[in-house]
Short mmCIF file of C-alpha atoms in Angstrom, two decimals:
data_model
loop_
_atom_site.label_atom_id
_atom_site.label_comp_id
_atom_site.label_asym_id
_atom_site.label_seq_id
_atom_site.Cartn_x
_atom_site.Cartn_y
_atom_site.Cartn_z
CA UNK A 4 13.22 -7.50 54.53
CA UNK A 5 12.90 -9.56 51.44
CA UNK A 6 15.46 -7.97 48.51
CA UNK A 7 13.13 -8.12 45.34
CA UNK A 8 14.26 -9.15 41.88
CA UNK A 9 13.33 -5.92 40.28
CA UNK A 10 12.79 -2.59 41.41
CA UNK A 11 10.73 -2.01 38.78
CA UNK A 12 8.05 -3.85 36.87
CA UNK A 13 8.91 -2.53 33.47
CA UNK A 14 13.08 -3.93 34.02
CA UNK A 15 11.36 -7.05 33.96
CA UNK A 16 9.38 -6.70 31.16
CA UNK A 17 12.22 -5.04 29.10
CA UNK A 18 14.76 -8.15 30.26
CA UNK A 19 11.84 -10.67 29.06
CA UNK A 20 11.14 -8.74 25.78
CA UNK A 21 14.88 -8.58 25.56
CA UNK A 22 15.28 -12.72 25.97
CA UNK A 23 11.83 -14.28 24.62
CA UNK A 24 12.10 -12.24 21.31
CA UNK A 25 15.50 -13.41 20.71
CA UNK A 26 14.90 -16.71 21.40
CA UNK A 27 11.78 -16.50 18.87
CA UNK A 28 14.06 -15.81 16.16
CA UNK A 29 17.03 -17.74 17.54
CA UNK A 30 20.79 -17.02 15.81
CA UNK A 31 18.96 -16.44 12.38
CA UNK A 32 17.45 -13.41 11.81
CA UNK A 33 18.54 -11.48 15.22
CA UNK A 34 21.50 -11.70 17.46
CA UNK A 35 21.56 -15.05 18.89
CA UNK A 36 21.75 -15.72 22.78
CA UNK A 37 24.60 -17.54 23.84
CA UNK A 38 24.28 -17.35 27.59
CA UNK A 39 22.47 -16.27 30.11
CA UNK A 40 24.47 -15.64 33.53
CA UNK A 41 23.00 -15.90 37.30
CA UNK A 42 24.19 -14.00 40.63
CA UNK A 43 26.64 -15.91 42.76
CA UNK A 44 23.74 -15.72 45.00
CA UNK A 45 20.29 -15.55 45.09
CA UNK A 46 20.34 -12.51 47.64
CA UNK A 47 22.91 -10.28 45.41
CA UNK A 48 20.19 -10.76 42.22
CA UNK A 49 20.23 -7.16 40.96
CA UNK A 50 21.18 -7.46 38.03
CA UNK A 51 21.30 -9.86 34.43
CA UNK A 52 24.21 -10.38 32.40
CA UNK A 53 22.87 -11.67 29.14
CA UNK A 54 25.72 -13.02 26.62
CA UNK A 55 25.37 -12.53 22.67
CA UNK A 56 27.09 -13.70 20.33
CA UNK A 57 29.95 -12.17 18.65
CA UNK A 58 28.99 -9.84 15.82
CA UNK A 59 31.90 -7.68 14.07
CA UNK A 60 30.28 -4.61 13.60
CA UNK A 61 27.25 -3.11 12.75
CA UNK A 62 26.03 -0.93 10.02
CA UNK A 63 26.12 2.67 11.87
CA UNK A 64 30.35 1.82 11.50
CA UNK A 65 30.09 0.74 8.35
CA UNK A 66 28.36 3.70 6.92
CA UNK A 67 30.64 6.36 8.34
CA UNK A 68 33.78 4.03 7.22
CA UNK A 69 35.70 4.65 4.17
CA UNK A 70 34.88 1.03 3.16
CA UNK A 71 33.36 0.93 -0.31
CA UNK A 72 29.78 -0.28 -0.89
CA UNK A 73 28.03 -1.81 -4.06
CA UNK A 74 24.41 -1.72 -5.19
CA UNK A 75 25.03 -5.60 -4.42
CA UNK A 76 25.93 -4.80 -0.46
CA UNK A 77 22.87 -2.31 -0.12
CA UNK A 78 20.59 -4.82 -1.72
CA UNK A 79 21.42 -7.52 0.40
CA UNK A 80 21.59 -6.04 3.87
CA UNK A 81 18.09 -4.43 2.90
CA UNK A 82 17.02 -8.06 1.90
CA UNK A 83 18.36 -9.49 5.00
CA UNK A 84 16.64 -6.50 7.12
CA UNK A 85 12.99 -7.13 5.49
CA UNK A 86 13.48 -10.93 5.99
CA UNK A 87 14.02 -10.06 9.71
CA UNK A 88 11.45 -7.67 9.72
CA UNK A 89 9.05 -10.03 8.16
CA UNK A 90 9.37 -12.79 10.26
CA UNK A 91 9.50 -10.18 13.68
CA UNK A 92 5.89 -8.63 12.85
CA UNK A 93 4.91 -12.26 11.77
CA UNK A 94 4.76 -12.77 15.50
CA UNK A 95 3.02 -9.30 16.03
CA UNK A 96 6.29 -7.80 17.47
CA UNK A 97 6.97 -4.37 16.59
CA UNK A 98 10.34 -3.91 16.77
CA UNK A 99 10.23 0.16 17.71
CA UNK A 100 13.74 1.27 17.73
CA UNK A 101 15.15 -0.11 14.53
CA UNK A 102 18.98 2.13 13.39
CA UNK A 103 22.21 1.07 11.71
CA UNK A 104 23.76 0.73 15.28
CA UNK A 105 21.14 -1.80 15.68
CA UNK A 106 21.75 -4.08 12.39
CA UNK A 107 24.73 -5.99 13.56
CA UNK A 108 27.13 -7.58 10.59
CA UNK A 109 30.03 -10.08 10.55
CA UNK A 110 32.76 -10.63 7.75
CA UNK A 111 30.36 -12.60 5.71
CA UNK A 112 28.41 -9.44 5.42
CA UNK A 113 25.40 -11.51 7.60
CA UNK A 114 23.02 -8.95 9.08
CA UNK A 115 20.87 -9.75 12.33
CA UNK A 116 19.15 -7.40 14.39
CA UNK A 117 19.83 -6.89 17.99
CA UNK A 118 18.47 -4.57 20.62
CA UNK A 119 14.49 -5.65 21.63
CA UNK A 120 14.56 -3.29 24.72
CA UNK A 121 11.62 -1.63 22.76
CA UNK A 122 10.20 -4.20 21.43
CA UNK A 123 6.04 -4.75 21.89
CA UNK A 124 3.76 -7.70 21.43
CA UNK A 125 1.30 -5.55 19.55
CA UNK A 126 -1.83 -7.56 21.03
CA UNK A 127 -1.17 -6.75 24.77
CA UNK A 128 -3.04 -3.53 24.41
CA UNK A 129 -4.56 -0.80 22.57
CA UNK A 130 -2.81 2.02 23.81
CA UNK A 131 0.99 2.03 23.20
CA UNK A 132 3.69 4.79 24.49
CA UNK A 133 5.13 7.41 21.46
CA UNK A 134 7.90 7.97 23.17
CA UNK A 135 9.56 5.03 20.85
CA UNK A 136 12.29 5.04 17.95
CA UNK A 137 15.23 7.21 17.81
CA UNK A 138 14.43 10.30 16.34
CA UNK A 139 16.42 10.75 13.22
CA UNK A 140 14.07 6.90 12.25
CA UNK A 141 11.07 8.11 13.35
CA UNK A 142 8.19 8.09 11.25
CA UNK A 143 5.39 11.14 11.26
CA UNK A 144 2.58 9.22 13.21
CA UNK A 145 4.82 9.05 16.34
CA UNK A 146 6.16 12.66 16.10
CA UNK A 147 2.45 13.59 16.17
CA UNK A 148 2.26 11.58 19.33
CA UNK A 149 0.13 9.37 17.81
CA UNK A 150 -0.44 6.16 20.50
CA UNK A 151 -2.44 3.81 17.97
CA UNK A 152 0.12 2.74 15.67
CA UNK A 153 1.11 -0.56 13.52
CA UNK A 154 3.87 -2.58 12.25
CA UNK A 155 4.37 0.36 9.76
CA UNK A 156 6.61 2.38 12.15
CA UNK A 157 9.69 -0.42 11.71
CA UNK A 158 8.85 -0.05 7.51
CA UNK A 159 9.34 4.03 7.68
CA UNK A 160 12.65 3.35 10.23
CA UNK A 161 13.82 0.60 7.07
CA UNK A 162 13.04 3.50 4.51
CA UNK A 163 15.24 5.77 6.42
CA UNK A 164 18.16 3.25 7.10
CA UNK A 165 18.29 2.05 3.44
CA UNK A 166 18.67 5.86 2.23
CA UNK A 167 21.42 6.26 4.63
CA UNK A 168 23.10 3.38 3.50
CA UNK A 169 23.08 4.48 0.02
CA UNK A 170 23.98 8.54 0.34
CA UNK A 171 26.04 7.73 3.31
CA UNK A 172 24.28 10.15 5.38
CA UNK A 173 21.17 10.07 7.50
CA UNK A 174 18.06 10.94 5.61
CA UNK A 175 16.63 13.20 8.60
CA UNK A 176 18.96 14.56 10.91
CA UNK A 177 16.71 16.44 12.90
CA UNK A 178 18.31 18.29 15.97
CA UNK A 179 15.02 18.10 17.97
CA UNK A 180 11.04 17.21 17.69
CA UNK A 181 10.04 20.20 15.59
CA UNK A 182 13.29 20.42 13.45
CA UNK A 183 12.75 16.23 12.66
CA UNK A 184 9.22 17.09 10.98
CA UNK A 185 10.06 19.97 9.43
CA UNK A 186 13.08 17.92 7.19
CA UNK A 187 10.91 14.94 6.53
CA UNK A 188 7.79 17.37 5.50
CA UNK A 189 10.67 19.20 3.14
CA UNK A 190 11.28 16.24 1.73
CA UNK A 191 8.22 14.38 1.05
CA UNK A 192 5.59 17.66 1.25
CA UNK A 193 2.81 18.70 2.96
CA UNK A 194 0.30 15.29 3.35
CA UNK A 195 -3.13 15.99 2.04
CA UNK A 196 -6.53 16.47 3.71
CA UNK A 197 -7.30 12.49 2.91
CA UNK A 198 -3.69 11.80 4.46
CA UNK A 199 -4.30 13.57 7.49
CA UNK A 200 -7.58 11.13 8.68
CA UNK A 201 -5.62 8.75 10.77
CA UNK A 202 -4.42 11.80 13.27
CA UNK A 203 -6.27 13.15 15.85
CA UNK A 204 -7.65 16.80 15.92
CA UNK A 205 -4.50 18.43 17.69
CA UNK A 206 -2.35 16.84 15.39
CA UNK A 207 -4.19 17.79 12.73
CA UNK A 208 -4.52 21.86 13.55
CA UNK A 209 -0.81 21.53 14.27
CA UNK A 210 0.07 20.46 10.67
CA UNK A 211 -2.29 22.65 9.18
CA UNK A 212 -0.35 25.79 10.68
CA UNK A 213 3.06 24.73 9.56
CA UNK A 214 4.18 26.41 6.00
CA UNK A 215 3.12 24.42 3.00
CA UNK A 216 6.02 22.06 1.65
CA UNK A 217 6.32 21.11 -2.16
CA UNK A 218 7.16 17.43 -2.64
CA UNK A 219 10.56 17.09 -3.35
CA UNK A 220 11.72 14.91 -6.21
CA UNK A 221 13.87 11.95 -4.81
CA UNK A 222 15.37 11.24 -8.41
CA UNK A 223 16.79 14.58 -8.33
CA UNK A 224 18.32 14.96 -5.07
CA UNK A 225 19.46 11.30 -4.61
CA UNK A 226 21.08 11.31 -8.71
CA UNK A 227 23.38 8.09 -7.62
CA UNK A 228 20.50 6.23 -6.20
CA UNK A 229 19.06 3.40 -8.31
CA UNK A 230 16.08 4.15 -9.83
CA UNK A 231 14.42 1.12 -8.62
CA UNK A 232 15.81 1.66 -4.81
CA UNK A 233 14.10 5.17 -4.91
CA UNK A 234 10.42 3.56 -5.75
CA UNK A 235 10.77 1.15 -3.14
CA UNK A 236 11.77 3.83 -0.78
CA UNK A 237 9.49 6.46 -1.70
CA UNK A 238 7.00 3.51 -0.73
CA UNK A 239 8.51 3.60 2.34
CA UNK A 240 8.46 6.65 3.52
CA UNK A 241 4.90 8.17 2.72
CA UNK A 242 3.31 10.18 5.26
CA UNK A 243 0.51 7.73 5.69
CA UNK A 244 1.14 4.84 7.44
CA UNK A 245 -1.94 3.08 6.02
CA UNK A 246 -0.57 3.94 2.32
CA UNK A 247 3.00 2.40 3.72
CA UNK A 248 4.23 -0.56 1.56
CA UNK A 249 4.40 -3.72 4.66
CA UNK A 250 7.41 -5.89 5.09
CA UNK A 251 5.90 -9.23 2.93
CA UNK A 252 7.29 -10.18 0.25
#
């Protein structure tokens, strides 16, 4: 009986996304691949060992260290994260799982981003899985289960990240589905009538049943935050992904 390659279609997939995506952006904006190593033999291919290169850390470690960070650190691993970012959705990849533990850094403070196992040519097809993004970076549309979403999901995970990296604690730490909308809706209020149009009718009711949430100010519960860093995230993070600031600059 012939072995195959892959016992399932979607390893494949995943292992291409995984390799042509980082070879799109090759050892300057993501994690560059330095090897790619074959079975002894063709009949024992189950599996691919894909080599990186070496990275020092990443910013998940960094951000529960006791290492000290300026506005000058923050400012340039954001930069370095939109530049990515940019050049990623350039291609019409969404990236769909981007977290500090993903935004690998060396000693030079260089940031790439690594981990494309999620990652989705956004012109294959209309219809694209929810079930995407770690929780605690993902935005409203996809806890409403919405399937028809944009490049805006990476933006709101960026909003998120960049917070964390500045209070040195995640923004939304939500223990499950519900608890992870109720903190964000705490946060940045109830959405409006006008921002509700992009969800469908289930989603909808559901929001309209939840107790109504008064905007909080993020001046006054991020007081060590530069005022400028709160406007761009506040851009970031609005409920509305069509009303979402985009990653050109």
């Amino acid at each position: 009986m012939r072995r195959e390659l892959f016992v399932r279609s979607s390893c494949f997939v995943t292992w291409i996304m995984k390799t042509s995506v980082s070879e799109i952006f090759w050892g300057v904006l993501v994690v560059a691949i330095r090897d790619i190593i074959p079975p002894p033999q063709r009949e024992c291919f189950n599996d691919v060992y894909i080599a990186y290169e070496l990275m020092d850390t990443d910013l998940h470690q960094i951000i529960r260290s006791n290492q000290a960070l300026s506005e000058e650190h923050c400012q340039y691993f954001l930069y370095q994260i939109l530049r990515g970012l940019k050049y990623i959705h350039s291609a019409n990849v969404l990236h769909r799982d981007l977290k500090p533990s993903n935004l690998l850094l060396n000693a030079n403070c260089d940031l790439k981003i690594c981990d494309f196992g999620l990652a989705r040519v956004t012109s294959e097809s209309d219809f694209m899985t929810e079930y995407v993004v770690t929780r605690w970076y993902r935005p409203p549309e996809l806890l409403l289960n919405s399937s028809d979403y944009t490049a805006a999901i990476d933006v709101w995970s960026v909003g998120c990240i960049f917070m964390e990296l500045m209070d040195r604690k995640p923004l939304f730490p939500g223990r499950d589905h519900v608890h992870q909308l109720r903190l964000l809706m705490e946060l940045i209020g109830t959405p409006s009538e006008a921002e509700l149009e992009f969800l469908n009718e289930n989603a909808k009711r559901y929001i309209r049943q939840l107790p109504l949430y008064r905007r909080e100010s993020f001046t006054e519960k991020f007081p060590n935050v530069h005022p400028l860093a709160i406007d761009l995230v506040e851009k970031m993070l609005t409920f509305d992904p069509r009303q979402r600031i985009t990653g050109e600059f």
